[in-house]
């Protein structure tokens, strides 16, 4: 039977189990010892825990269950923090942005710095593909944390802000995406931005994705309450489920670039 040896060094293990450092005061002595010699009878009392997977995943709601799918390889190369969902290119399919990296690792580990922010392009069927930074323009080499979506220049394209630990916040203006429909909701008193509402555009008989307005979006961030919905073709109908469960349906006025809908279902063209 092969002897089992520890995978962590004396500094890491001794910080958690002081008796190990007392028994093995030098790295040499510790390095020559087996797990059985280090822990003795305590090894038999230890509880074994197994991990099924360490992959970053998405879970697709199939009605009566969630279908788990691993994200592409590029999403596995570094830890992810912010997760932002929007239609970045305006093709009518929802995409995902991940902020990445973690530098504050244990002394015996290499820092996780492979990510530079990742745009994952969706195909509308639950599949995601990584878009290289030289194509998307997203290149954030620091320790990325919170990120948020907005259309700060009101051109109908989703823009992105990404924060970093100890480094400048990055603002990325979307210049290549197809402009979509900007939708503002006028919610009830106490919830004027209608947090929790769901928005669904249709294109004739073809449904588009459902978007939900969040009061918080990912890691210490909040996306804009003004939603930009992709319009690969002229939108015809706007369905809303308001907080509380009431629903409204409106025809989308031809040529509208921005609309406001109130809780009673009244739609107003702003642009």
PDB file of C-alpha atoms in Angstrom:
ATOM      1  CA  UNK A   1       0.000   0.000   0.000  1.00  0.00           C
ATOM      2  CA  UNK A   2       1.397   3.366  -0.991  1.00  0.00           C
ATOM      3  CA  UNK A   3       1.889   5.904   1.771  1.00  0.00           C
ATOM      4  CA  UNK A   4      -0.235   9.050   1.665  1.00  0.00           C
ATOM      5  CA  UNK A   5       1.524  12.370   2.191  1.00  0.00           C
ATOM      6  CA  UNK A   6       0.063  15.848   2.815  1.00  0.00           C
ATOM      7  CA  UNK A   7      -0.575  18.162  -0.102  1.00  0.00           C
ATOM      8  CA  UNK A   8      -0.329  21.402   1.919  1.00  0.00           C
ATOM      9  CA  UNK A   9       2.926  22.653   3.408  1.00  0.00           C
ATOM     10  CA  UNK A  10       3.775  22.914   7.106  1.00  0.00           C
ATOM     11  CA  UNK A  11       2.954  26.622   7.306  1.00  0.00           C
ATOM     12  CA  UNK A  12      -0.592  26.116   6.047  1.00  0.00           C
ATOM     13  CA  UNK A  13      -1.340  22.949   8.026  1.00  0.00           C
ATOM     14  CA  UNK A  14       0.374  24.140  11.208  1.00  0.00           C
ATOM     15  CA  UNK A  15      -1.706  27.306  11.197  1.00  0.00           C
ATOM     16  CA  UNK A  16      -4.879  25.209  11.411  1.00  0.00           C
ATOM     17  CA  UNK A  17      -3.568  22.324  13.534  1.00  0.00           C
ATOM     18  CA  UNK A  18      -0.981  23.658  16.029  1.00  0.00           C
ATOM     19  CA  UNK A  19      -0.150  20.145  17.262  1.00  0.00           C
ATOM     20  CA  UNK A  20       1.316  19.334  13.837  1.00  0.00           C
ATOM     21  CA  UNK A  21       3.817  22.176  14.105  1.00  0.00           C
ATOM     22  CA  UNK A  22       4.730  21.087  17.621  1.00  0.00           C
ATOM     23  CA  UNK A  23       5.327  17.529  16.450  1.00  0.00           C
ATOM     24  CA  UNK A  24       7.206  18.537  13.277  1.00  0.00           C
ATOM     25  CA  UNK A  25       9.098  21.793  13.910  1.00  0.00           C
ATOM     26  CA  UNK A  26      10.961  21.721  10.579  1.00  0.00           C
ATOM     27  CA  UNK A  27       9.852  21.475   6.970  1.00  0.00           C
ATOM     28  CA  UNK A  28      12.264  18.582   6.466  1.00  0.00           C
ATOM     29  CA  UNK A  29      10.724  16.481   9.220  1.00  0.00           C
ATOM     30  CA  UNK A  30       7.225  17.289   8.034  1.00  0.00           C
ATOM     31  CA  UNK A  31       8.098  16.507   4.420  1.00  0.00           C
ATOM     32  CA  UNK A  32       9.305  13.006   5.315  1.00  0.00           C
ATOM     33  CA  UNK A  33       6.193  12.108   7.339  1.00  0.00           C
ATOM     34  CA  UNK A  34       3.105  10.305   6.063  1.00  0.00           C
ATOM     35  CA  UNK A  35      -0.452  11.351   6.845  1.00  0.00           C
ATOM     36  CA  UNK A  36      -0.761   8.450   9.287  1.00  0.00           C
ATOM     37  CA  UNK A  37       2.373   9.544  11.133  1.00  0.00           C
ATOM     38  CA  UNK A  38       1.268  13.177  11.266  1.00  0.00           C
ATOM     39  CA  UNK A  39      -2.306  12.709  12.428  1.00  0.00           C
ATOM     40  CA  UNK A  40      -2.239   9.283  14.052  1.00  0.00           C
ATOM     41  CA  UNK A  41      -5.639   8.191  15.395  1.00  0.00           C
ATOM     42  CA  UNK A  42      -7.137  11.549  14.410  1.00  0.00           C
ATOM     43  CA  UNK A  43      -6.917  10.475  10.770  1.00  0.00           C
ATOM     44  CA  UNK A  44      -9.452   7.719  11.399  1.00  0.00           C
ATOM     45  CA  UNK A  45     -11.831  10.239  12.975  1.00  0.00           C
ATOM     46  CA  UNK A  46     -11.564  12.696  10.088  1.00  0.00           C
ATOM     47  CA  UNK A  47     -14.631  13.167   7.904  1.00  0.00           C
ATOM     48  CA  UNK A  48     -14.131  12.757   4.174  1.00  0.00           C
ATOM     49  CA  UNK A  49     -15.819  15.289   1.881  1.00  0.00           C
ATOM     50  CA  UNK A  50     -15.845  14.948  -1.902  1.00  0.00           C
ATOM     51  CA  UNK A  51     -16.476  17.636  -4.502  1.00  0.00           C
ATOM     52  CA  UNK A  52     -18.565  16.729  -7.542  1.00  0.00           C
ATOM     53  CA  UNK A  53     -17.300  19.546  -9.749  1.00  0.00           C
ATOM     54  CA  UNK A  54     -15.395  22.808  -9.464  1.00  0.00           C
ATOM     55  CA  UNK A  55     -16.541  24.166 -12.819  1.00  0.00           C
ATOM     56  CA  UNK A  56     -18.382  27.465 -13.156  1.00  0.00           C
ATOM     57  CA  UNK A  57     -21.815  26.530 -14.448  1.00  0.00           C
ATOM     58  CA  UNK A  58     -25.160  27.850 -15.617  1.00  0.00           C
ATOM     59  CA  UNK A  59     -28.471  26.283 -14.636  1.00  0.00           C
ATOM     60  CA  UNK A  60     -31.213  26.390 -17.251  1.00  0.00           C
ATOM     61  CA  UNK A  61     -34.782  26.376 -15.948  1.00  0.00           C
ATOM     62  CA  UNK A  62     -36.607  23.595 -17.786  1.00  0.00           C
ATOM     63  CA  UNK A  63     -39.898  24.073 -15.940  1.00  0.00           C
ATOM     64  CA  UNK A  64     -39.788  21.077 -13.622  1.00  0.00           C
ATOM     65  CA  UNK A  65     -36.009  20.973 -13.111  1.00  0.00           C
ATOM     66  CA  UNK A  66     -32.768  22.853 -13.706  1.00  0.00           C
ATOM     67  CA  UNK A  67     -30.351  21.616 -16.341  1.00  0.00           C
ATOM     68  CA  UNK A  68     -26.710  22.121 -15.345  1.00  0.00           C
ATOM     69  CA  UNK A  69     -24.223  23.078 -18.038  1.00  0.00           C
ATOM     70  CA  UNK A  70     -20.557  23.865 -17.596  1.00  0.00           C
ATOM     71  CA  UNK A  71     -19.431  27.199 -18.988  1.00  0.00           C
ATOM     72  CA  UNK A  72     -16.742  27.249 -21.709  1.00  0.00           C
ATOM     73  CA  UNK A  73     -13.096  26.585 -20.852  1.00  0.00           C
ATOM     74  CA  UNK A  74     -12.246  30.297 -20.792  1.00  0.00           C
ATOM     75  CA  UNK A  75     -14.681  30.753 -17.900  1.00  0.00           C
ATOM     76  CA  UNK A  76     -12.898  28.048 -15.885  1.00  0.00           C
ATOM     77  CA  UNK A  77      -9.414  29.592 -15.970  1.00  0.00           C
ATOM     78  CA  UNK A  78     -10.046  32.072 -13.138  1.00  0.00           C
ATOM     79  CA  UNK A  79     -12.652  32.617 -10.396  1.00  0.00           C
ATOM     80  CA  UNK A  80     -15.657  34.721 -11.426  1.00  0.00           C
ATOM     81  CA  UNK A  81     -17.309  37.425  -9.330  1.00  0.00           C
ATOM     82  CA  UNK A  82     -19.758  39.655 -11.186  1.00  0.00           C
ATOM     83  CA  UNK A  83     -22.205  37.955 -13.551  1.00  0.00           C
ATOM     84  CA  UNK A  84     -23.970  40.369 -15.910  1.00  0.00           C
ATOM     85  CA  UNK A  85     -26.660  39.225 -18.348  1.00  0.00           C
ATOM     86  CA  UNK A  86     -27.658  41.338 -21.350  1.00  0.00           C
ATOM     87  CA  UNK A  87     -27.807  41.312 -25.135  1.00  0.00           C
ATOM     88  CA  UNK A  88     -24.450  42.953 -25.850  1.00  0.00           C
ATOM     89  CA  UNK A  89     -24.515  42.618 -29.629  1.00  0.00           C
ATOM     90  CA  UNK A  90     -28.247  43.153 -30.188  1.00  0.00           C
ATOM     91  CA  UNK A  91     -28.876  39.828 -31.935  1.00  0.00           C
ATOM     92  CA  UNK A  92     -31.874  39.006 -29.733  1.00  0.00           C
ATOM     93  CA  UNK A  93     -30.027  36.439 -27.586  1.00  0.00           C
ATOM     94  CA  UNK A  94     -28.894  37.044 -24.023  1.00  0.00           C
ATOM     95  CA  UNK A  95     -25.132  37.086 -23.378  1.00  0.00           C
ATOM     96  CA  UNK A  96     -23.098  36.907 -20.156  1.00  0.00           C
ATOM     97  CA  UNK A  97     -20.158  38.942 -18.837  1.00  0.00           C
ATOM     98  CA  UNK A  98     -17.930  37.600 -16.050  1.00  0.00           C
ATOM     99  CA  UNK A  99     -15.479  39.620 -13.970  1.00  0.00           C
ATOM    100  CA  UNK A 100     -12.518  37.434 -13.048  1.00  0.00           C
ATOM    101  CA  UNK A 101      -9.334  36.882 -11.002  1.00  0.00           C
ATOM    102  CA  UNK A 102      -8.379  36.528  -7.349  1.00  0.00           C
ATOM    103  CA  UNK A 103      -4.960  37.516  -6.038  1.00  0.00           C
ATOM    104  CA  UNK A 104      -5.234  37.040  -2.236  1.00  0.00           C
ATOM    105  CA  UNK A 105      -4.383  33.341  -2.258  1.00  0.00           C
ATOM    106  CA  UNK A 106      -2.477  31.319   0.340  1.00  0.00           C
ATOM    107  CA  UNK A 107       1.338  31.671   0.232  1.00  0.00           C
ATOM    108  CA  UNK A 108       1.732  28.170  -1.182  1.00  0.00           C
ATOM    109  CA  UNK A 109      -0.673  28.808  -4.080  1.00  0.00           C
ATOM    110  CA  UNK A 110      -0.295  30.739  -7.314  1.00  0.00           C
ATOM    111  CA  UNK A 111      -2.598  33.717  -7.689  1.00  0.00           C
ATOM    112  CA  UNK A 112      -5.542  33.338 -10.047  1.00  0.00           C
ATOM    113  CA  UNK A 113      -4.810  35.956 -12.707  1.00  0.00           C
ATOM    114  CA  UNK A 114      -5.620  34.260 -16.013  1.00  0.00           C
ATOM    115  CA  UNK A 115      -8.844  36.170 -16.659  1.00  0.00           C
ATOM    116  CA  UNK A 116      -9.186  39.596 -18.214  1.00  0.00           C
ATOM    117  CA  UNK A 117     -12.977  39.836 -18.103  1.00  0.00           C
ATOM    118  CA  UNK A 118     -14.984  37.554 -20.337  1.00  0.00           C
ATOM    119  CA  UNK A 119     -17.885  38.056 -22.696  1.00  0.00           C
ATOM    120  CA  UNK A 120     -19.802  34.837 -23.342  1.00  0.00           C
ATOM    121  CA  UNK A 121     -22.026  35.050 -26.401  1.00  0.00           C
ATOM    122  CA  UNK A 122     -25.371  33.262 -26.159  1.00  0.00           C
ATOM    123  CA  UNK A 123     -27.157  31.514 -29.010  1.00  0.00           C
ATOM    124  CA  UNK A 124     -30.660  31.632 -27.494  1.00  0.00           C
ATOM    125  CA  UNK A 125     -30.616  27.883 -26.786  1.00  0.00           C
ATOM    126  CA  UNK A 126     -28.594  27.922 -23.582  1.00  0.00           C
ATOM    127  CA  UNK A 127     -25.195  27.601 -25.246  1.00  0.00           C
ATOM    128  CA  UNK A 128     -22.405  30.100 -24.571  1.00  0.00           C
ATOM    129  CA  UNK A 129     -19.195  30.711 -26.496  1.00  0.00           C
ATOM    130  CA  UNK A 130     -16.258  32.834 -25.351  1.00  0.00           C
ATOM    131  CA  UNK A 131     -15.474  35.998 -27.311  1.00  0.00           C
ATOM    132  CA  UNK A 132     -11.725  36.845 -27.298  1.00  0.00           C
ATOM    133  CA  UNK A 133     -10.749  40.162 -25.746  1.00  0.00           C
ATOM    134  CA  UNK A 134      -9.145  41.342 -28.971  1.00  0.00           C
ATOM    135  CA  UNK A 135     -12.570  40.995 -30.582  1.00  0.00           C
ATOM    136  CA  UNK A 136     -14.824  42.220 -27.766  1.00  0.00           C
ATOM    137  CA  UNK A 137     -12.465  44.975 -26.583  1.00  0.00           C
ATOM    138  CA  UNK A 138     -12.773  43.791 -22.960  1.00  0.00           C
ATOM    139  CA  UNK A 139      -9.309  43.634 -21.414  1.00  0.00           C
ATOM    140  CA  UNK A 140      -9.169  44.067 -17.638  1.00  0.00           C
ATOM    141  CA  UNK A 141      -5.993  42.511 -16.264  1.00  0.00           C
ATOM    142  CA  UNK A 142      -6.472  43.386 -12.590  1.00  0.00           C
ATOM    143  CA  UNK A 143      -8.442  41.783  -9.789  1.00  0.00           C
ATOM    144  CA  UNK A 144     -11.937  42.427 -11.121  1.00  0.00           C
ATOM    145  CA  UNK A 145     -14.903  42.589  -8.780  1.00  0.00           C
ATOM    146  CA  UNK A 146     -18.245  44.371  -9.171  1.00  0.00           C
ATOM    147  CA  UNK A 147     -19.611  45.081 -12.639  1.00  0.00           C
ATOM    148  CA  UNK A 148     -22.805  46.728 -13.842  1.00  0.00           C
ATOM    149  CA  UNK A 149     -24.689  47.326 -17.074  1.00  0.00           C
ATOM    150  CA  UNK A 150     -26.197  50.561 -18.334  1.00  0.00           C
ATOM    151  CA  UNK A 151     -26.744  52.525 -21.513  1.00  0.00           C
ATOM    152  CA  UNK A 152     -24.976  55.639 -20.268  1.00  0.00           C
ATOM    153  CA  UNK A 153     -24.942  57.408 -23.637  1.00  0.00           C
ATOM    154  CA  UNK A 154     -28.555  56.465 -24.461  1.00  0.00           C
ATOM    155  CA  UNK A 155     -27.695  55.063 -27.890  1.00  0.00           C
ATOM    156  CA  UNK A 156     -29.640  51.833 -27.395  1.00  0.00           C
ATOM    157  CA  UNK A 157     -26.542  49.699 -26.778  1.00  0.00           C
ATOM    158  CA  UNK A 158     -25.613  48.083 -23.460  1.00  0.00           C
ATOM    159  CA  UNK A 159     -22.439  49.534 -21.906  1.00  0.00           C
ATOM    160  CA  UNK A 160     -20.367  47.992 -19.108  1.00  0.00           C
ATOM    161  CA  UNK A 161     -18.563  49.262 -15.987  1.00  0.00           C
ATOM    162  CA  UNK A 162     -16.050  46.965 -14.243  1.00  0.00           C
ATOM    163  CA  UNK A 163     -14.385  47.682 -10.886  1.00  0.00           C
ATOM    164  CA  UNK A 164     -11.017  46.372  -9.699  1.00  0.00           C
ATOM    165  CA  UNK A 165      -9.304  45.948  -6.339  1.00  0.00           C
ATOM    166  CA  UNK A 166      -6.586  48.582  -6.071  1.00  0.00           C
ATOM    167  CA  UNK A 167      -6.915  49.655  -9.702  1.00  0.00           C
ATOM    168  CA  UNK A 168      -9.098  52.024 -11.757  1.00  0.00           C
ATOM    169  CA  UNK A 169     -12.695  51.245 -12.639  1.00  0.00           C
ATOM    170  CA  UNK A 170     -13.094  50.558 -16.352  1.00  0.00           C
ATOM    171  CA  UNK A 171     -15.972  51.856 -18.472  1.00  0.00           C
ATOM    172  CA  UNK A 172     -16.574  50.172 -21.813  1.00  0.00           C
ATOM    173  CA  UNK A 173     -18.758  51.916 -24.364  1.00  0.00           C
ATOM    174  CA  UNK A 174     -20.548  49.570 -26.729  1.00  0.00           C
ATOM    175  CA  UNK A 175     -19.982  50.791 -30.290  1.00  0.00           C
ATOM    176  CA  UNK A 176     -20.610  47.664 -32.376  1.00  0.00           C
ATOM    177  CA  UNK A 177     -23.858  46.244 -31.038  1.00  0.00           C
ATOM    178  CA  UNK A 178     -27.123  46.641 -32.912  1.00  0.00           C
ATOM    179  CA  UNK A 179     -29.224  49.302 -31.114  1.00  0.00           C
ATOM    180  CA  UNK A 180     -32.199  47.869 -29.251  1.00  0.00           C
ATOM    181  CA  UNK A 181     -35.340  49.123 -27.520  1.00  0.00           C
ATOM    182  CA  UNK A 182     -34.885  51.056 -24.272  1.00  0.00           C
ATOM    183  CA  UNK A 183     -37.658  50.250 -21.773  1.00  0.00           C
ATOM    184  CA  UNK A 184     -38.421  52.245 -18.618  1.00  0.00           C
ATOM    185  CA  UNK A 185     -40.938  50.985 -16.075  1.00  0.00           C
ATOM    186  CA  UNK A 186     -42.924  53.259 -13.795  1.00  0.00           C
ATOM    187  CA  UNK A 187     -43.727  51.104 -10.806  1.00  0.00           C
ATOM    188  CA  UNK A 188     -46.032  51.635  -7.844  1.00  0.00           C
ATOM    189  CA  UNK A 189     -45.276  53.796  -4.816  1.00  0.00           C
ATOM    190  CA  UNK A 190     -42.520  52.185  -2.779  1.00  0.00           C
ATOM    191  CA  UNK A 191     -41.074  50.473  -5.848  1.00  0.00           C
ATOM    192  CA  UNK A 192     -40.849  53.187  -8.506  1.00  0.00           C
ATOM    193  CA  UNK A 193     -38.361  51.250 -10.657  1.00  0.00           C
ATOM    194  CA  UNK A 194     -40.494  48.086 -10.522  1.00  0.00           C
ATOM    195  CA  UNK A 195     -37.736  45.842  -9.178  1.00  0.00           C
ATOM    196  CA  UNK A 196     -38.780  42.233  -9.670  1.00  0.00           C
ATOM    197  CA  UNK A 197     -40.749  42.894 -12.859  1.00  0.00           C
ATOM    198  CA  UNK A 198     -40.244  40.654 -15.880  1.00  0.00           C
ATOM    199  CA  UNK A 199     -40.107  42.039 -19.425  1.00  0.00           C
ATOM    200  CA  UNK A 200     -40.699  40.007 -22.564  1.00  0.00           C
ATOM    201  CA  UNK A 201     -40.493  41.268 -26.144  1.00  0.00           C
ATOM    202  CA  UNK A 202     -42.077  39.440 -29.067  1.00  0.00           C
ATOM    203  CA  UNK A 203     -41.355  39.728 -32.769  1.00  0.00           C
ATOM    204  CA  UNK A 204     -44.548  38.692 -34.493  1.00  0.00           C
ATOM    205  CA  UNK A 205     -45.046  35.045 -33.529  1.00  0.00           C
ATOM    206  CA  UNK A 206     -41.431  34.667 -32.357  1.00  0.00           C
ATOM    207  CA  UNK A 207     -40.802  35.247 -28.642  1.00  0.00           C
ATOM    208  CA  UNK A 208     -37.666  36.911 -27.361  1.00  0.00           C
ATOM    209  CA  UNK A 209     -35.894  36.323 -24.025  1.00  0.00           C
ATOM    210  CA  UNK A 210     -37.351  37.326 -20.658  1.00  0.00           C
ATOM    211  CA  UNK A 211     -35.496  39.996 -18.671  1.00  0.00           C
ATOM    212  CA  UNK A 212     -35.984  40.675 -14.960  1.00  0.00           C
ATOM    213  CA  UNK A 213     -35.283  43.977 -13.199  1.00  0.00           C
ATOM    214  CA  UNK A 214     -33.087  43.453 -10.139  1.00  0.00           C
ATOM    215  CA  UNK A 215     -32.591  45.645  -7.088  1.00  0.00           C
ATOM    216  CA  UNK A 216     -29.069  44.215  -6.880  1.00  0.00           C
ATOM    217  CA  UNK A 217     -27.064  42.636  -9.670  1.00  0.00           C
ATOM    218  CA  UNK A 218     -24.170  40.364  -8.799  1.00  0.00           C
ATOM    219  CA  UNK A 219     -21.151  41.281  -6.697  1.00  0.00           C
ATOM    220  CA  UNK A 220     -21.887  44.544  -4.809  1.00  0.00           C
ATOM    221  CA  UNK A 221     -23.378  46.106  -7.925  1.00  0.00           C
ATOM    222  CA  UNK A 222     -26.651  47.150  -9.491  1.00  0.00           C
ATOM    223  CA  UNK A 223     -27.491  47.375 -13.166  1.00  0.00           C
ATOM    224  CA  UNK A 224     -29.473  50.269 -14.556  1.00  0.00           C
ATOM    225  CA  UNK A 225     -33.239  49.892 -14.190  1.00  0.00           C
ATOM    226  CA  UNK A 226     -33.617  51.087 -17.788  1.00  0.00           C
ATOM    227  CA  UNK A 227     -33.491  47.907 -19.821  1.00  0.00           C
ATOM    228  CA  UNK A 228     -32.074  47.626 -23.333  1.00  0.00           C
ATOM    229  CA  UNK A 229     -33.752  44.754 -25.157  1.00  0.00           C
ATOM    230  CA  UNK A 230     -32.256  43.387 -28.347  1.00  0.00           C
ATOM    231  CA  UNK A 231     -34.301  43.913 -31.511  1.00  0.00           C
ATOM    232  CA  UNK A 232     -32.840  41.848 -34.364  1.00  0.00           C
ATOM    233  CA  UNK A 233     -36.113  42.650 -36.128  1.00  0.00           C
ATOM    234  CA  UNK A 234     -38.910  45.126 -35.350  1.00  0.00           C
ATOM    235  CA  UNK A 235     -40.543  44.313 -32.013  1.00  0.00           C
ATOM    236  CA  UNK A 236     -44.323  43.974 -32.069  1.00  0.00           C
ATOM    237  CA  UNK A 237     -45.430  43.266 -28.497  1.00  0.00           C
ATOM    238  CA  UNK A 238     -44.214  44.014 -24.971  1.00  0.00           C
ATOM    239  CA  UNK A 239     -45.412  41.761 -22.142  1.00  0.00           C
ATOM    240  CA  UNK A 240     -44.809  42.618 -18.490  1.00  0.00           C
ATOM    241  CA  UNK A 241     -45.311  40.772 -15.233  1.00  0.00           C
ATOM    242  CA  UNK A 242     -45.287  43.383 -12.499  1.00  0.00           C
ATOM    243  CA  UNK A 243     -44.214  42.860  -8.876  1.00  0.00           C
ATOM    244  CA  UNK A 244     -47.230  41.253  -7.254  1.00  0.00           C
ATOM    245  CA  UNK A 245     -48.121  39.156 -10.303  1.00  0.00           C
ATOM    246  CA  UNK A 246     -50.286  41.459 -12.454  1.00  0.00           C
ATOM    247  CA  UNK A 247     -49.539  41.339 -16.186  1.00  0.00           C
ATOM    248  CA  UNK A 248     -49.922  43.866 -18.992  1.00  0.00           C
ATOM    249  CA  UNK A 249     -49.435  43.580 -22.748  1.00  0.00           C
ATOM    250  CA  UNK A 250     -48.796  46.429 -25.172  1.00  0.00           C
ATOM    251  CA  UNK A 251     -48.201  46.748 -28.880  1.00  0.00           C
ATOM    252  CA  UNK A 252     -44.812  48.331 -29.536  1.00  0.00           C
ATOM    253  CA  UNK A 253     -45.270  51.515 -31.597  1.00  0.00           C
ATOM    254  CA  UNK A 254     -43.476  51.313 -34.931  1.00  0.00           C
ATOM    255  CA  UNK A 255     -40.132  53.094 -34.936  1.00  0.00           C
ATOM    256  CA  UNK A 256     -39.983  53.548 -31.146  1.00  0.00           C
ATOM    257  CA  UNK A 257     -36.481  53.575 -29.670  1.00  0.00           C
ATOM    258  CA  UNK A 258     -37.463  54.171 -26.037  1.00  0.00           C
ATOM    259  CA  UNK A 259     -40.758  53.600 -24.243  1.00  0.00           C
ATOM    260  CA  UNK A 260     -42.085  53.974 -20.723  1.00  0.00           C
ATOM    261  CA  UNK A 261     -44.784  51.706 -19.310  1.00  0.00           C
ATOM    262  CA  UNK A 262     -46.621  52.414 -16.067  1.00  0.00           C
ATOM    263  CA  UNK A 263     -48.132  49.911 -13.669  1.00  0.00           C
ATOM    264  CA  UNK A 264     -51.565  50.383 -15.258  1.00  0.00           C
ATOM    265  CA  UNK A 265     -50.235  49.314 -18.642  1.00  0.00           C
ATOM    266  CA  UNK A 266     -50.078  52.739 -20.279  1.00  0.00           C
ATOM    267  CA  UNK A 267     -47.224  52.909 -22.793  1.00  0.00           C
ATOM    268  CA  UNK A 268     -45.577  56.205 -23.757  1.00  0.00           C
ATOM    269  CA  UNK A 269     -43.049  56.688 -26.534  1.00  0.00           C
ATOM    270  CA  UNK A 270     -40.135  58.768 -25.235  1.00  0.00           C
ATOM    271  CA  UNK A 271     -38.062  58.624 -28.407  1.00  0.00           C
TER     272      UNK A 271
END
